[in-house]
Coordinates of C-alpha atoms and ligand atoms in Angstrom, one line a residue:
X1 CA 74.1 88.8 109.0
X2 CA 72.2 91.2 106.7
X3 CA 73.1 94.9 106.8
X4 CA 70.7 97.0 108.8
X5 CA 69.1 99.9 107.0
X6 CA 70.0 103.4 108.1
X7 CA 66.9 103.7 110.3
X8 CA 67.4 100.4 112.0
X9 CA 71.0 101.1 112.7
X10 CA 70.0 104.4 114.4
X11 CA 67.4 102.6 116.5
X12 CA 70.0 100.0 117.4
X13 CA 72.5 102.7 118.4
X14 CA 69.8 104.4 120.5
X15 CA 69.1 101.1 122.3
X16 CA 72.8 100.6 122.9
X17 CA 73.1 104.2 124.2
X18 CA 70.1 103.8 126.4
X19 CA 71.4 100.6 127.9
X20 CA 74.9 102.0 128.4
X21 CA 73.5 105.2 130.0
X22 CA 71.3 103.2 132.3
X23 CA 74.3 101.1 133.4
X24 CA 76.4 104.2 133.9
X25 CA 73.7 105.8 136.0
X26 CA 73.3 102.7 138.1
X27 CA 77.0 102.3 138.5
X28 CA 77.2 105.9 139.8
X29 CA 74.3 105.4 142.2
X30 CA 75.7 102.1 143.5
X31 CA 78.7 103.8 144.9
X32 CA 77.9 104.7 148.4
X33 CA 74.6 102.9 148.4
X34 CA 75.7 100.2 150.7
X35 CA 77.2 102.6 153.2
X36 CA 74.0 104.7 153.0
X37 CA 71.9 101.6 154.0
X38 CA 69.9 101.5 150.8
X39 CA 69.9 97.7 150.5
X40 CA 67.8 95.2 152.3
X41 CA 66.9 91.5 151.9
X42 CA 63.5 89.9 151.4
X43 CA 63.0 86.2 151.9
X44 CA 61.1 83.7 149.8
X45 CA 59.7 80.5 151.3
X46 CA 60.8 77.1 149.9
X47 CA 58.5 74.3 151.2
X48 CA 58.7 70.6 151.2
X49 CA 56.6 69.5 148.2
X50 CA 55.1 66.6 150.1
X51 CA 54.3 68.0 153.6
X52 CA 54.1 71.8 152.9
X53 CA 56.6 72.4 155.7
X54 CA 58.8 75.5 155.3
X55 CA 62.3 74.1 155.1
X56 CA 64.4 76.8 153.4
X57 CA 64.2 80.4 152.5
X58 CA 66.0 82.2 149.6
X59 CA 67.4 85.7 150.5
X60 CA 66.8 88.1 147.6
X61 CA 68.5 91.5 147.4
X62 CA 66.5 94.7 147.1
X63 CA 67.8 98.2 146.5
X64 CA 65.9 101.4 147.2
X65 CA 68.2 104.0 145.7
X66 CA 68.0 107.6 147.1
X67 CA 68.8 108.8 143.5
X68 CA 66.9 106.3 141.3
X69 CA 64.1 104.9 143.5
X70 CA 63.6 101.2 143.7
X71 CA 65.9 99.3 141.2
X72 CA 65.3 95.6 140.5
X73 CA 68.2 93.1 140.8
X74 CA 68.0 92.4 137.1
X75 CA 69.1 95.9 136.5
X76 CA 71.7 96.4 139.2
X77 CA 73.3 93.0 139.7
X78 CA 74.9 92.9 136.2
X79 CA 76.3 96.4 136.8
X80 CA 77.7 95.4 140.2
X81 CA 79.2 92.3 138.5
X82 CA 80.9 94.4 135.9
X83 CA 82.4 96.8 138.4
X84 CA 83.4 94.1 140.9
X85 CA 81.2 95.7 143.5
X86 CA 79.2 92.5 143.7
X87 CA 81.9 91.1 146.0
X88 CA 81.3 93.7 148.7
X89 CA 77.6 93.5 148.1
X90 CA 77.6 89.7 148.2
X91 CA 79.6 89.8 151.5
X92 CA 76.9 92.1 152.9
X93 CA 74.2 89.7 151.8
X94 CA 76.0 86.7 153.4
X95 CA 76.4 88.5 156.7
X96 CA 72.9 90.0 156.7
X97 CA 71.2 86.7 155.9
X98 CA 73.2 84.8 158.5
X99 CA 72.4 87.4 161.1
X100 CA 68.7 87.0 160.2
X101 CA 68.9 83.3 160.6
X102 CA 70.6 83.8 164.0
X103 CA 67.6 86.1 165.1
X104 CA 65.2 83.3 164.1
X105 CA 66.9 80.9 166.4
X106 CA 64.3 81.2 169.2
X107 CA 61.4 80.9 166.8
X108 CA 59.6 78.3 164.7
X109 CA 62.3 79.0 162.0
X110 CA 65.1 77.9 164.3
X111 CA 66.3 75.2 161.9
X112 CA 65.6 76.9 158.6
X113 CA 68.1 76.8 155.8
X114 CA 69.0 80.1 154.2
X115 CA 69.9 80.1 150.5
X116 CA 71.9 83.0 149.2
X117 CA 72.9 83.8 145.6
X118 CA 76.7 83.9 145.1
X119 CA 78.4 85.3 142.1
X120 CA 81.5 84.0 140.3
X121 CA 83.6 87.0 141.7
X122 CA 82.8 86.0 145.2
X123 CA 84.1 82.4 144.7
X124 CA 87.3 83.8 143.2
X125 CA 87.9 85.9 146.4
X126 CA 90.5 84.0 148.5
X127 CA 88.7 85.2 151.6
X128 CA 85.4 83.6 150.7
X129 CA 85.5 80.3 152.6
X130 CA 86.7 82.2 155.8
X131 CA 83.9 84.7 155.4
X132 CA 81.4 81.9 155.2
X133 CA 82.6 80.1 158.2
X134 CA 82.9 83.3 160.3
X135 CA 79.3 84.2 159.3
X136 CA 78.1 80.8 160.6
X137 CA 80.1 80.9 163.8
X138 CA 79.3 84.5 164.8
X139 CA 75.6 83.8 164.4
X140 CA 75.5 80.4 166.0
X141 CA 74.3 78.7 162.9
X142 CA 74.9 75.1 162.0
X143 CA 76.5 74.7 158.5
X144 CA 73.6 72.8 157.1
X145 CA 71.5 76.0 157.6
X146 CA 73.4 77.8 154.8
X147 CA 73.1 77.0 151.1
X148 CA 74.9 78.8 148.4
X149 CA 73.2 79.2 145.0
X150 CA 75.5 79.2 142.0
X151 CA 74.8 79.5 138.4
X152 CA 76.4 77.4 135.6
X153 CA 78.4 80.5 134.7
X154 CA 80.2 80.2 138.0
X155 CA 81.2 76.6 137.3
X156 CA 82.9 77.2 133.9
X157 CA 84.7 80.4 134.9
X158 CA 87.7 78.8 136.5
X159 CA 86.7 75.2 137.0
X160 CA 89.7 73.9 138.9
X161 CA 89.6 76.8 141.4
X162 CA 85.9 76.5 141.8
X163 CA 86.1 72.8 142.4
X164 CA 88.6 73.4 145.2
X165 CA 86.5 76.1 146.9
X166 CA 83.3 74.0 146.6
X167 CA 85.0 71.0 148.2
X168 CA 86.1 73.2 151.1
X169 CA 82.6 74.5 151.5
X170 CA 81.1 71.1 151.4
X171 CA 83.7 69.9 154.0
X172 CA 82.4 72.7 156.2
X173 CA 78.9 71.3 155.8
X174 CA 77.4 74.1 153.7
X175 CA 75.0 73.2 150.9
X176 CA 75.7 74.0 147.3
X177 CA 72.8 74.5 144.9
X178 CA 72.9 74.9 141.1
X179 CA 70.5 77.7 140.2
X180 CA 68.5 78.2 137.0
X181 CA 69.2 74.6 135.9
X182 CA 68.6 74.0 132.3
X183 CA 69.0 77.6 131.1
X184 CA 72.8 78.0 130.9
X185 CA 75.6 76.0 129.4
X186 CA 74.1 72.9 131.0
X187 CA 76.8 70.4 130.6
X188 CA 75.7 67.4 132.5
X189 CA 79.2 66.7 133.6
X190 CA 78.9 69.6 136.0
X191 CA 76.5 67.6 138.0
X192 CA 79.1 65.0 138.9
X193 CA 82.3 67.1 138.7
X194 CA 81.3 69.6 141.3
X195 CA 80.2 69.1 144.9
X196 CA 76.6 70.0 144.4
X197 CA 73.7 68.8 146.5
X198 CA 70.7 70.6 145.1
X199 CA 69.4 71.5 141.6
X200 CA 67.0 74.3 141.1
X201 CA 64.8 73.8 138.1
X202 CA 64.4 77.1 136.3
X203 CA 61.1 78.9 136.2
X204 CA 61.1 78.8 132.4
X205 CA 60.3 75.0 132.4
X206 CA 58.0 75.1 135.4
X207 CA 55.9 77.8 133.8
X208 CA 54.7 75.6 131.0
X209 CA 54.6 72.3 132.8
X210 CA 50.8 72.0 132.7
X211 CA 50.4 72.9 129.0
X212 CA 53.5 72.0 127.2
X213 CA 54.3 68.3 126.7
X214 CA 57.9 69.3 126.0
X215 CA 58.4 71.2 129.3
X216 CA 56.6 68.5 131.1
X217 CA 59.0 65.8 129.8
X218 CA 62.0 67.9 130.4
X219 CA 61.2 68.6 134.0
X220 CA 60.4 64.9 134.4
X221 CA 63.8 64.0 133.0
X222 CA 65.6 66.5 135.2
X223 CA 63.9 65.1 138.3
X224 CA 64.7 61.5 137.3
X225 CA 68.3 62.4 136.7
X226 CA 68.5 64.4 140.0
X227 CA 67.2 61.3 141.9
X228 CA 69.7 59.0 140.4
X229 CA 72.5 61.3 141.2
X230 CA 71.3 61.7 144.8
X231 CA 70.5 65.4 144.4
X232 CA 67.8 67.4 146.1
X233 CA 65.4 69.1 143.6
X234 CA 63.8 72.5 144.0
X235 CA 61.3 73.8 141.4
X236 CA 61.3 77.6 141.1
X237 CA 58.5 79.8 139.8
X238 CA 55.7 77.6 141.0
X239 CA 52.6 79.9 140.4
X240 CA 49.7 77.5 140.4
X241 CA 48.2 74.6 142.4
X242 CA 48.3 72.5 139.3
X243 CA 52.0 73.0 138.8
X244 CA 52.7 72.2 142.5
X245 CA 50.7 69.0 142.3
X246 CA 52.4 67.8 139.1
X247 CA 55.8 68.5 140.6
X248 CA 55.0 66.7 143.8
X249 CA 53.8 63.7 141.8
X250 CA 57.0 63.7 139.8
X251 CA 59.0 63.5 143.0
X252 CA 60.3 67.1 143.2
X253 CA 61.4 67.6 146.8
X254 CA 60.9 71.3 147.3
X255 CA 58.7 74.1 145.8
X256 CA 59.3 77.8 145.5
X257 CA 57.2 80.4 143.8
X258 CA 54.3 82.9 144.1
X259 CA 51.8 80.0 144.6
X260 CA 53.6 79.4 148.0
X261 CA 54.7 82.9 148.8
X262 CA 56.2 86.0 147.2
X263 CA 59.5 87.2 148.6
X264 CA 58.6 89.1 151.9
X265 CA 60.1 90.8 154.9
X266 CA 61.6 88.7 157.7
X267 CA 58.6 89.7 159.9
X268 CA 56.0 88.5 157.4
X269 CA 58.0 85.3 156.7
X270 CA 57.9 84.5 160.4
X271 CA 54.1 84.9 160.4
X272 CA 54.0 82.6 157.3
X273 CA 56.1 80.0 159.1
X274 CA 54.0 80.2 162.2
X275 CA 50.9 79.4 160.1
X276 CA 52.6 76.3 158.7
X277 CA 54.2 75.1 161.9
X278 CA 51.9 72.1 162.0
X279 CA 52.5 71.2 158.4
Ligands
C2E1 P1 67.0 83.9 141.0 O1 68.1 83.6 141.9 O2 66.6 83.0 139.9 O3 65.8 84.3 141.9 C1 64.5 84.0 141.7 C2 63.7 85.2 141.1 O4 62.4 84.8 140.7 C3 63.5 86.3 142.1 O5 63.6 87.5 141.4 C4 62.1 86.0 142.6 O6 61.5 87.2 143.1 C5 61.5 85.5 141.3 N1 60.3 84.6 141.6 C6 60.2 83.8 142.6 N2 59.0 83.1 142.5 C7 58.4 83.5 141.3 C8 57.2 83.1 140.6 O7 56.4 82.3 141.0 N3 57.0 83.8 139.5 C9 57.8 84.7 139.0 N4 57.4 85.3 137.8 N5 59.0 85.1 139.6 C10 59.3 84.5 140.7 P2 64.4 88.7 141.9 O8 64.3 88.9 143.4 O9 64.0 89.9 141.1 O10 65.9 88.4 141.6 C11 66.3 88.3 140.3 C12 67.7 87.7 140.2 O11 68.7 88.6 140.7 C13 67.8 86.4 141.0 O12 67.3 85.3 140.2 C14 69.3 86.4 141.2 O13 70.0 85.8 140.0 C15 69.7 87.8 141.3 N6 69.9 88.2 142.7 C16 68.9 88.5 143.7 N7 69.5 88.7 144.9 C17 70.8 88.5 144.7 C18 72.0 88.5 145.6 O14 71.9 88.7 146.8 N8 73.2 88.2 145.0 C19 73.3 87.9 143.7 N9 74.6 87.6 143.2 N10 72.3 87.8 142.8 C20 71.1 88.1 143.3
CA2 CA1 68.6 82.0 143.2
CA3 CA1 66.8 80.7 140.0
CA4 CA1 66.8 83.3 137.5

């Protein structure tokens, strides 16, 4: 690499400092935030590409910090991962999302599947499988109503241990979804090595599907591969009717994105589902 000039180096240092300071500030504010009730979940609809029926919802974490104001997950999740706080936070998400699904039992959402994002640290926690089964039981949920979204990062961390945990979760009947597919380390061997049942095609590919031949062929190939491996496919980041229609024709099973709905409160999601009940 070429040597940076003195000015560039200073800019670089400033950037580093700014990022480090931001992380430090967030880390400080995170302590106590859970106990103070500063977190809540929003829910994003995932619909059947063919019928439009609302089948799943993804729970997404939100933080309204008393010190910093609203902080986006892209800023605080990495900090919570670094400190290990993500385990406690992730447990809260699991319990909260399952409680919500329990509350939806008497509604049009009685059989909805809740997807939650799970970090590598949580899977490494020996208590994880027990926490999952307790959350299901105490809220009267059937295991197929819970799906755990993992990234490829999780799979490479400690492959043998992860394989065991995923096998236990699949034995419970819980769904396992591979998130952001195509962006990470993307070894195709993951697809058969782990007990997955769903692939989520990353927004980066879906975004260009109408205009880029490359993205279009790539998504096409992912869908074909998913079909032949017996996996369910979810396209994320669907923002236009054109994208939705292309994906449906390609045989993608489920759609998620602003074209269908933004992440919203449980109350609004219920209204949304009511509106689609006939779909
Ligand atoms: P993700 O799991 O890939 O979640 C999808 C992200 O895309 C969400 O961002 C969602 O709001 C956004 N999104 C959905 N549809 C569209 C669309 O059509 N267009 C665009 N531009 N964006 C769309 P969000 O809520 O900011 O979450 C960001 C990331 O933070 C998530 O990415 C996930 O990796 C992480 N995250 C969120 N909640 C949790 C959680 O409870 N636990 C963990 N470990 N990570 C979480
Ligand atoms: Ca996700
Ligand atoms: Ca994703
Ligand atoms: Ca993502």
